[in-house]
PDB file of C-alpha atoms in Angstrom:
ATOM      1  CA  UNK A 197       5.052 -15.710  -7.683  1.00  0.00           C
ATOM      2  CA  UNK A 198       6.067 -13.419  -5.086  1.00  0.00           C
ATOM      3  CA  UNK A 199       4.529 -13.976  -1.294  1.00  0.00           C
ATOM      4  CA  UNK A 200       4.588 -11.748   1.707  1.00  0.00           C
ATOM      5  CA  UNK A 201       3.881 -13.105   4.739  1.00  0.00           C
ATOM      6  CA  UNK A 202       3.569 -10.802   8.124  1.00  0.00           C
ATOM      7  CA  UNK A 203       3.431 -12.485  11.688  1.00  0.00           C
ATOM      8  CA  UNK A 204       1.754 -12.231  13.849  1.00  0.00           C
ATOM      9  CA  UNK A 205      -1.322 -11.710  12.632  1.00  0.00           C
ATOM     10  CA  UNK A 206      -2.438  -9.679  16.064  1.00  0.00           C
ATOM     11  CA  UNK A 207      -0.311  -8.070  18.553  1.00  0.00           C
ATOM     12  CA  UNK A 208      -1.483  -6.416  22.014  1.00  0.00           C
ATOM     13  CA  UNK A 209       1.133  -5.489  24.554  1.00  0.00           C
ATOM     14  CA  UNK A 210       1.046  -3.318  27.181  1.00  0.00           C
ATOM     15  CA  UNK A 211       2.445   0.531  26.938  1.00  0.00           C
ATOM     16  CA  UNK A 212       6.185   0.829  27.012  1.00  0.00           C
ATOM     17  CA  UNK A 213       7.639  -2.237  25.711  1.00  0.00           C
ATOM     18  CA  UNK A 214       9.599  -2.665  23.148  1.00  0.00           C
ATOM     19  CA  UNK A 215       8.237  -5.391  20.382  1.00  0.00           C
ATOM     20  CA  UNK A 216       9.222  -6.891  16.887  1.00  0.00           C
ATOM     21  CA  UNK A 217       7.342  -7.200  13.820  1.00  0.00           C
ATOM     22  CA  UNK A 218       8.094  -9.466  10.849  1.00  0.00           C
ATOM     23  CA  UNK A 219       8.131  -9.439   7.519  1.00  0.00           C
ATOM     24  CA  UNK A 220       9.169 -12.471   4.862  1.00  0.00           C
ATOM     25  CA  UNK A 221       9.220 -12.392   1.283  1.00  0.00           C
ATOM     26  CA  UNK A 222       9.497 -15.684  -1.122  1.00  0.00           C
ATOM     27  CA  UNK A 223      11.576 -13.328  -3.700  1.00  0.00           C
ATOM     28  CA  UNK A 224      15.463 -12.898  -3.256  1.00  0.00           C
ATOM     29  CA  UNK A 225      15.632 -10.427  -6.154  1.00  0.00           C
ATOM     30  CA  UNK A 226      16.804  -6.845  -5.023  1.00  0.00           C
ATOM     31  CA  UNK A 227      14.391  -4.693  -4.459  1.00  0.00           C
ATOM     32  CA  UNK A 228      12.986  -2.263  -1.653  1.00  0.00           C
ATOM     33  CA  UNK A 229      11.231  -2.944   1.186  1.00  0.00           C
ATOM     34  CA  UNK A 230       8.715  -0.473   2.715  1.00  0.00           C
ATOM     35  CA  UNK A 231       7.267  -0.583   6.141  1.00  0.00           C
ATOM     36  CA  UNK A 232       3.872   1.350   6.189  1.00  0.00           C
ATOM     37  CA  UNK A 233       0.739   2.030   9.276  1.00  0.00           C
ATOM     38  CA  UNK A 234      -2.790   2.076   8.463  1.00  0.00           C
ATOM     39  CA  UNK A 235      -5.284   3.387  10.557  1.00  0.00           C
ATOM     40  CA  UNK A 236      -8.421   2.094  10.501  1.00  0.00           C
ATOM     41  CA  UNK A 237     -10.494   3.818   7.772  1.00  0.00           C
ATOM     42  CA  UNK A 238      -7.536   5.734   6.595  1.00  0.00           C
ATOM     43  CA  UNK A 239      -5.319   5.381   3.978  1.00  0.00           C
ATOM     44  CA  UNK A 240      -1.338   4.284   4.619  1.00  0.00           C
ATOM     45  CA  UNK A 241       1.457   6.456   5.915  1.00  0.00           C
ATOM     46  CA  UNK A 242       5.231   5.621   5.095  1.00  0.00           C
ATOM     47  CA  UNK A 243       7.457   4.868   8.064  1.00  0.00           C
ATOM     48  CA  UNK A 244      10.238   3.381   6.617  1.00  0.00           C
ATOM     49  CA  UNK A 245      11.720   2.361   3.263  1.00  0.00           C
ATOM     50  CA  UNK A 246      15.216   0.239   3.083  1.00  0.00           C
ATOM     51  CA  UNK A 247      16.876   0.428  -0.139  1.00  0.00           C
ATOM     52  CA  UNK A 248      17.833  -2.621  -2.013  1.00  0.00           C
ATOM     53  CA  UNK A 249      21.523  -1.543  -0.936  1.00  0.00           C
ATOM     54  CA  UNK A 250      20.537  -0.979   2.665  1.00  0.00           C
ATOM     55  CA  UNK A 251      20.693  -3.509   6.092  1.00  0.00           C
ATOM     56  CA  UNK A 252      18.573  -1.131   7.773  1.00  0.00           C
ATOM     57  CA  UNK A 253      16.580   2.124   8.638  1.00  0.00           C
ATOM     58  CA  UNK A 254      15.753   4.060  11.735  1.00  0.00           C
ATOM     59  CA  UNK A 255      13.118   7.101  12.526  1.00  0.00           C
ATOM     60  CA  UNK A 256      12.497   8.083  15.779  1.00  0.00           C
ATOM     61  CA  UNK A 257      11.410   4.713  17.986  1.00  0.00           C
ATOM     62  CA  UNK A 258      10.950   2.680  14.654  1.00  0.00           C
ATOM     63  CA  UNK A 259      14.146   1.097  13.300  1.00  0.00           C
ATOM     64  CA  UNK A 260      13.967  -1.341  10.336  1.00  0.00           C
ATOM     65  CA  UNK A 261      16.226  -4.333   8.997  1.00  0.00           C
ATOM     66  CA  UNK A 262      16.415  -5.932   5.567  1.00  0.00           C
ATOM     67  CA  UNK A 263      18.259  -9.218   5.039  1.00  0.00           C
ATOM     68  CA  UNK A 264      17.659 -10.449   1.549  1.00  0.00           C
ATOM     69  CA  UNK A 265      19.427 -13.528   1.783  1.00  0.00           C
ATOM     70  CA  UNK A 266      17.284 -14.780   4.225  1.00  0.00           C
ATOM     71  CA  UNK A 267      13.805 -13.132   3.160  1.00  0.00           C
ATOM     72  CA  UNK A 268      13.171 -11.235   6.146  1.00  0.00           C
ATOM     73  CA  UNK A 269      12.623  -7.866   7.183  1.00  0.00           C
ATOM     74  CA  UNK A 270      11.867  -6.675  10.794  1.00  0.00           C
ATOM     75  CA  UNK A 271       9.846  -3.477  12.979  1.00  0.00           C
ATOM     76  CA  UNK A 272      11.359  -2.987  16.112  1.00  0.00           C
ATOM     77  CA  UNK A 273       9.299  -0.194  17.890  1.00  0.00           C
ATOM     78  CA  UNK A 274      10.877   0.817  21.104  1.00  0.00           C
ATOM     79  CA  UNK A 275       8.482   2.086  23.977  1.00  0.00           C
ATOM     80  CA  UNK A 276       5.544   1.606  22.620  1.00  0.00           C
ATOM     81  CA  UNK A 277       2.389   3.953  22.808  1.00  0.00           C
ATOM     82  CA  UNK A 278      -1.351   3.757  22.868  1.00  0.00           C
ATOM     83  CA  UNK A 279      -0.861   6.099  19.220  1.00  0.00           C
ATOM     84  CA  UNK A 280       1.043   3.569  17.742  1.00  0.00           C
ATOM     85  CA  UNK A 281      -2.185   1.234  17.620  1.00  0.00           C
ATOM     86  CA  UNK A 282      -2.668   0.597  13.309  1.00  0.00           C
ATOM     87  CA  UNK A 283      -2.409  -2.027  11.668  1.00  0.00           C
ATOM     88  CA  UNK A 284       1.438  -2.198  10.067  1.00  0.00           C
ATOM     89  CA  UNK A 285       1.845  -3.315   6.339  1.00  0.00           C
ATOM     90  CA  UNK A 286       5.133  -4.225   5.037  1.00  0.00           C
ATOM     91  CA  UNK A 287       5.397  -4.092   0.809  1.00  0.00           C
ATOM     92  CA  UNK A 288       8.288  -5.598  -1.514  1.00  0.00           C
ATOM     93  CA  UNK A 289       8.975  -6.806  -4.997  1.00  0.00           C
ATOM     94  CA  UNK A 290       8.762  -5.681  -8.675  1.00  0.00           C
ATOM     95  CA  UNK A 291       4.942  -5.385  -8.455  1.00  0.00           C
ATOM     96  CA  UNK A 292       4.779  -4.107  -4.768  1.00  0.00           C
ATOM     97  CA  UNK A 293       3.500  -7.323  -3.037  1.00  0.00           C
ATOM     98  CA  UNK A 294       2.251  -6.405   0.610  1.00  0.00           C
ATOM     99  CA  UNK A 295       1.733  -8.522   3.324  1.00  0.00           C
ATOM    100  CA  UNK A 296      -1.642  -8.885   4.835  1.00  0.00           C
ATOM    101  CA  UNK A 297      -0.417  -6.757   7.890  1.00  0.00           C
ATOM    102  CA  UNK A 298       0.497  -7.103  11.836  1.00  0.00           C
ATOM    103  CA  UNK A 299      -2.714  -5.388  13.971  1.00  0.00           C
ATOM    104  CA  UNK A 300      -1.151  -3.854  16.193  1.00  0.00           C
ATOM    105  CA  UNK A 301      -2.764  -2.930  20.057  1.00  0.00           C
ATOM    106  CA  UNK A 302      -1.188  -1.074  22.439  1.00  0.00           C
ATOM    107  CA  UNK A 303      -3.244  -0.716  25.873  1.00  0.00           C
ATOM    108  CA  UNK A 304      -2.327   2.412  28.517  1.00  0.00           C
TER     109      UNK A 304
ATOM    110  CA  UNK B 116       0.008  20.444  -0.008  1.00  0.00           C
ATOM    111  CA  UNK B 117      -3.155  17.926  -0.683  1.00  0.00           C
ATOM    112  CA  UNK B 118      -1.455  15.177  -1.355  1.00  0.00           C
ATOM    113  CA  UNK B 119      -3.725  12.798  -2.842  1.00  0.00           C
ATOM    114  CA  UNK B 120      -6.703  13.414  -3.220  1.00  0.00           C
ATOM    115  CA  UNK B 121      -9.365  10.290  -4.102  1.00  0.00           C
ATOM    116  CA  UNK B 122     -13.157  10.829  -5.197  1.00  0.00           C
ATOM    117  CA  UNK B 123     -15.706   9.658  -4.525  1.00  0.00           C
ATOM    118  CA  UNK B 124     -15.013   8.222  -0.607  1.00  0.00           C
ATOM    119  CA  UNK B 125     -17.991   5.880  -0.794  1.00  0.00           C
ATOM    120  CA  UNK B 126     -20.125   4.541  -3.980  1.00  0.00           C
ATOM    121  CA  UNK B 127     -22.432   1.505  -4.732  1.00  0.00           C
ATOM    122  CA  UNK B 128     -23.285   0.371  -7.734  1.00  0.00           C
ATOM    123  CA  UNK B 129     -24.984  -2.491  -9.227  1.00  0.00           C
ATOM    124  CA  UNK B 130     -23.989  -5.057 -11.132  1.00  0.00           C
ATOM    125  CA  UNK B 131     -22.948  -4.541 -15.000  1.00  0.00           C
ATOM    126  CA  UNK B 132     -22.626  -0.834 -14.167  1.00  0.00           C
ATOM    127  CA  UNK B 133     -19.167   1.151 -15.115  1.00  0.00           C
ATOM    128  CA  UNK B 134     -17.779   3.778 -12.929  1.00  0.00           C
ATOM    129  CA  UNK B 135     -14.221   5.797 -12.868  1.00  0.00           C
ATOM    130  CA  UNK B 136     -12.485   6.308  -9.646  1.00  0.00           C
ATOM    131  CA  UNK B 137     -10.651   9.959  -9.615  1.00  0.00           C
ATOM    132  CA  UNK B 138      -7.271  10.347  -8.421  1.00  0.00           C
ATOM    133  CA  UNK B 139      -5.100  13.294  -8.289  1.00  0.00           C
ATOM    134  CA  UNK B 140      -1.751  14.097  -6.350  1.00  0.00           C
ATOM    135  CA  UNK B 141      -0.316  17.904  -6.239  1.00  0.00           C
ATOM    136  CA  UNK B 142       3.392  16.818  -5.721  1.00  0.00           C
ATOM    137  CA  UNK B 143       4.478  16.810  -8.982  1.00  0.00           C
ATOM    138  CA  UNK B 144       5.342  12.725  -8.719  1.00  0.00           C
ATOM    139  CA  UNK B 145       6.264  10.684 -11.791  1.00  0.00           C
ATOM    140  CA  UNK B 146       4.935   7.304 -11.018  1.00  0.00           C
ATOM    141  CA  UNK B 147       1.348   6.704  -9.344  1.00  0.00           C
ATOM    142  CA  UNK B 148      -0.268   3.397  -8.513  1.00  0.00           C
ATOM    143  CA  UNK B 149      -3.686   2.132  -8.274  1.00  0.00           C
ATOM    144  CA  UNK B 150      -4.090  -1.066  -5.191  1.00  0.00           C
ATOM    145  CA  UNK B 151      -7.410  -2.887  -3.946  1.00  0.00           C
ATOM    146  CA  UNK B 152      -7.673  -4.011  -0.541  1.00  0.00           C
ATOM    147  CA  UNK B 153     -10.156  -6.564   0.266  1.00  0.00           C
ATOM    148  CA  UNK B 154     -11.113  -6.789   4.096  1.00  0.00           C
ATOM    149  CA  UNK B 155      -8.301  -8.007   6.312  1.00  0.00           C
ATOM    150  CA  UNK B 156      -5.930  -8.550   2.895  1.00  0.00           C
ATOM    151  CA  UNK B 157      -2.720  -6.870   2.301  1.00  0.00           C
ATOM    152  CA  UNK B 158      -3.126  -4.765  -1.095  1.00  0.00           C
ATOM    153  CA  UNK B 159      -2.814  -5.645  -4.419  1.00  0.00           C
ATOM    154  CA  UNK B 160      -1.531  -3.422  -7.156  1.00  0.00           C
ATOM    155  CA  UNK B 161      -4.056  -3.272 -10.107  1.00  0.00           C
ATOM    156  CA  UNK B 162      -2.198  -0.827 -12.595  1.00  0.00           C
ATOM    157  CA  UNK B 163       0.448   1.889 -12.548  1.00  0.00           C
ATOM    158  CA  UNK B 164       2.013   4.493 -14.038  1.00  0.00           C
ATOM    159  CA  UNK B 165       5.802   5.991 -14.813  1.00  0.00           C
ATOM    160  CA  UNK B 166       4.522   8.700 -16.447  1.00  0.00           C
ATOM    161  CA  UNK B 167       1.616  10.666 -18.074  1.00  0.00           C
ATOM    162  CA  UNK B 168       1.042   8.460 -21.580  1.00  0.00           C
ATOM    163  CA  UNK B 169       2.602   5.180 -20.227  1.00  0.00           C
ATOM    164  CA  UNK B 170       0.938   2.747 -18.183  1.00  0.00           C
ATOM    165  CA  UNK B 171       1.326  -1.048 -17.078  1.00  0.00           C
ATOM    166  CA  UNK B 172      -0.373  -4.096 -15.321  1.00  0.00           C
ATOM    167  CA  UNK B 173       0.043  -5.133 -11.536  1.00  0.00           C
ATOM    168  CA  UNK B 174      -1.375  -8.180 -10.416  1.00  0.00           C
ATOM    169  CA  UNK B 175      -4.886  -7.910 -10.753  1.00  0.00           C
ATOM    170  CA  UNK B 176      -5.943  -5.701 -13.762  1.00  0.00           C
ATOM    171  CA  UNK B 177      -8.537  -7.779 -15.039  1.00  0.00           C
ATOM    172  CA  UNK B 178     -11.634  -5.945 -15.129  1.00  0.00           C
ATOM    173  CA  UNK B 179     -10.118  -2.273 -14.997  1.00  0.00           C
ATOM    174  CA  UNK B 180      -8.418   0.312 -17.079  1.00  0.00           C
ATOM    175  CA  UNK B 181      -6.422   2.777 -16.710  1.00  0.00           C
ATOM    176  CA  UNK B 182      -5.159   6.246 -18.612  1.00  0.00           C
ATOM    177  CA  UNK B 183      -2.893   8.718 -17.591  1.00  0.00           C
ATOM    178  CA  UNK B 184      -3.117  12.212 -19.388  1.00  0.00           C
ATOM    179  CA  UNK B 185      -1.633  14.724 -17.717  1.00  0.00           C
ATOM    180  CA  UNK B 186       1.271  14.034 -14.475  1.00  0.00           C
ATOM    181  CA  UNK B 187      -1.564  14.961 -11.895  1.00  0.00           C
ATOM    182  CA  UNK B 188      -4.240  13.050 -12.487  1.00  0.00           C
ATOM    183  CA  UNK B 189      -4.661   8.526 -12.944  1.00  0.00           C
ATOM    184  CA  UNK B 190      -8.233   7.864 -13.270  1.00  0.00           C
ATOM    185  CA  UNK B 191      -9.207   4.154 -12.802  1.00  0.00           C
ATOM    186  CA  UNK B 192     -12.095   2.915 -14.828  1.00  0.00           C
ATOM    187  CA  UNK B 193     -14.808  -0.315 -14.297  1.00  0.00           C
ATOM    188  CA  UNK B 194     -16.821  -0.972 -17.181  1.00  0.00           C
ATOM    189  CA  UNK B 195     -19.138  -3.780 -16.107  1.00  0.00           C
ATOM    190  CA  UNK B 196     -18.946  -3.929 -12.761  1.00  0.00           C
ATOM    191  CA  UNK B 197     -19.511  -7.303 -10.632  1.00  0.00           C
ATOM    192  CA  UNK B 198     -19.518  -8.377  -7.291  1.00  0.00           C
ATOM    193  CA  UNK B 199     -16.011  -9.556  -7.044  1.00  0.00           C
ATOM    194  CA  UNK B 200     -14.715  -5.965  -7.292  1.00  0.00           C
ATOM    195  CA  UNK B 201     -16.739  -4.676  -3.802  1.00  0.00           C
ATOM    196  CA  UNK B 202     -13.061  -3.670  -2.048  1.00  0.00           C
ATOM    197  CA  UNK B 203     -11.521  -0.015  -0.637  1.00  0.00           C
ATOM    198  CA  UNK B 204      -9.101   1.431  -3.688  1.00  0.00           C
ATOM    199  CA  UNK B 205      -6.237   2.784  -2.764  1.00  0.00           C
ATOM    200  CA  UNK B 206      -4.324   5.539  -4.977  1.00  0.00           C
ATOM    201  CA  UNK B 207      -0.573   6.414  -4.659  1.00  0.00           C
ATOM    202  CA  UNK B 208       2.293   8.381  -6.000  1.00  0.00           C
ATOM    203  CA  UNK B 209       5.649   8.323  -5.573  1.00  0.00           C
ATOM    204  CA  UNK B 210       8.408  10.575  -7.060  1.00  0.00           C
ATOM    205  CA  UNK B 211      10.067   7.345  -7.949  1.00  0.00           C
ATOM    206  CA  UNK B 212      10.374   3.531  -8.697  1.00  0.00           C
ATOM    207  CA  UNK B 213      12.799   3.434  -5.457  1.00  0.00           C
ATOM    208  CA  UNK B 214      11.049   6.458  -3.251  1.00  0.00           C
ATOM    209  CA  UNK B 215       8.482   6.007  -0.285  1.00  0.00           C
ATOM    210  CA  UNK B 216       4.633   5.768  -1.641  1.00  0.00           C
ATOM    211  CA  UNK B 217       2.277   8.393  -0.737  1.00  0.00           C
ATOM    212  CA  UNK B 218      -1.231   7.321  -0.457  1.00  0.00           C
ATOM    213  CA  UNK B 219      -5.134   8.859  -0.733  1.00  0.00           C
ATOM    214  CA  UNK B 220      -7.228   7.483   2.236  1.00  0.00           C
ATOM    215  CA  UNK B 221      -9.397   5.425  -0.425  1.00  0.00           C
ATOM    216  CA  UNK B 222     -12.597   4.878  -2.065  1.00  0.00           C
ATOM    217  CA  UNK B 223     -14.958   2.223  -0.884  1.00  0.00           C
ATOM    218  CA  UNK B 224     -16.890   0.620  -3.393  1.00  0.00           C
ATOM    219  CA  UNK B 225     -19.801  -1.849  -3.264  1.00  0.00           C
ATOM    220  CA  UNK B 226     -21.414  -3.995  -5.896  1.00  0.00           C
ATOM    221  CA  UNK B 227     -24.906  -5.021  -5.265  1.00  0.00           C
TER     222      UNK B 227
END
């Protein structure tokens, strides 16, 4: 059965650093990997989506990496802001398998 | 645009009731998706769609049906509702199997 795990769990850093999310998946298969923000109450927003064929994505501050053969995909946001505080879900597999999602704080 | 557009935003209902969940997206999308997310949980897909007549099982089905009439529209239907199924649904849509998901912001539902 196919498992996403996110960590951390939490994250609060202070506004203007750079910081890494992750993203691992039990399932090798090739498939896409989408990176998506939910605010609280709200539904979720695409950032990013790597193709199965793809190492990696980039919009803006976010840039994202696939690497299959080791079941991990990574968020780097660069300079963070207070209005990038949401919760960040990351989805992959046959049957769209998300991760339960990095909370994500960033304080002015 | 709309998007997608989910009705109602809140509902309760009590046990052993049944209840559809409306879901409509104005972007002419092929494939559309219906997730629950219990609190802190990731989502999990309950049924989809690849087009209007043809539909297929996620992970958690049990307990809900779909149909899908028309490209627009992928109503989600409880029949006898229980307490296990008090979670936020999410619809989606996406043009394709490989193309970034669009989402409603959600219906929350609550089974006393």
């Amino acid at each position: 059965k196919q498992e996403v795990t996110q960590i951390p769990a939490a994250l609060s850093v202070p506004e203007g650093e750079n910081l890494v999310l992750n993203c691992s998946f039990t399932d090798s298969a090739i498939y896409n990997l989408q990176w998506f923000r939910q605010d609280p109450g709200k539904g979720l927003t695409s950032l990013l989506l790597i193709q199965s064929s793809q190492r990696e994505q980039t919009s803006g501050r976010l840039n994202a990496s696939l690497d299959k053969s080791s079941g991990r995909s990574t968020l780097y946001i660069a300079a963070s802001q207070p209005g990038d505080s949401a919760t960040y879900l990351c989805c992959y597999g046959q049957n769209f398998v998300f991760g339960p999602g990095t909370r994500l704080s960033v304080l002015p | 645009n709309a998007g997608v557009t989910q009705t109602p935003k809140f509902r309760i209902l009590k046990i052993g009731q049944s209840m559809t969940l409306q879901c409509t997206q104005d972007m002419n999308h092929n494939y559309m998706y219906w997730y629950r997310q219990d609190p802190g949980m990731g989502l999990k897909l309950i049924y989809y769609s690849v087009g209007a007549g043809i539909t297929d099982k996620g992970e958690v089905p049990n307990g809900y049906n779909v149909s899908r009439s028309t490209t627009e529209d992928f109503p989600l239907r409880l029949e006898l509702a229980a307490p296990s199924q008090t979670s936020v649904y999410f619809c989606a849509s996406s043009e394709g199997g490989g193309q970034p998901q669009h989402f409603g912001d959600g219906t929350r539902l609550s089974i006393l």
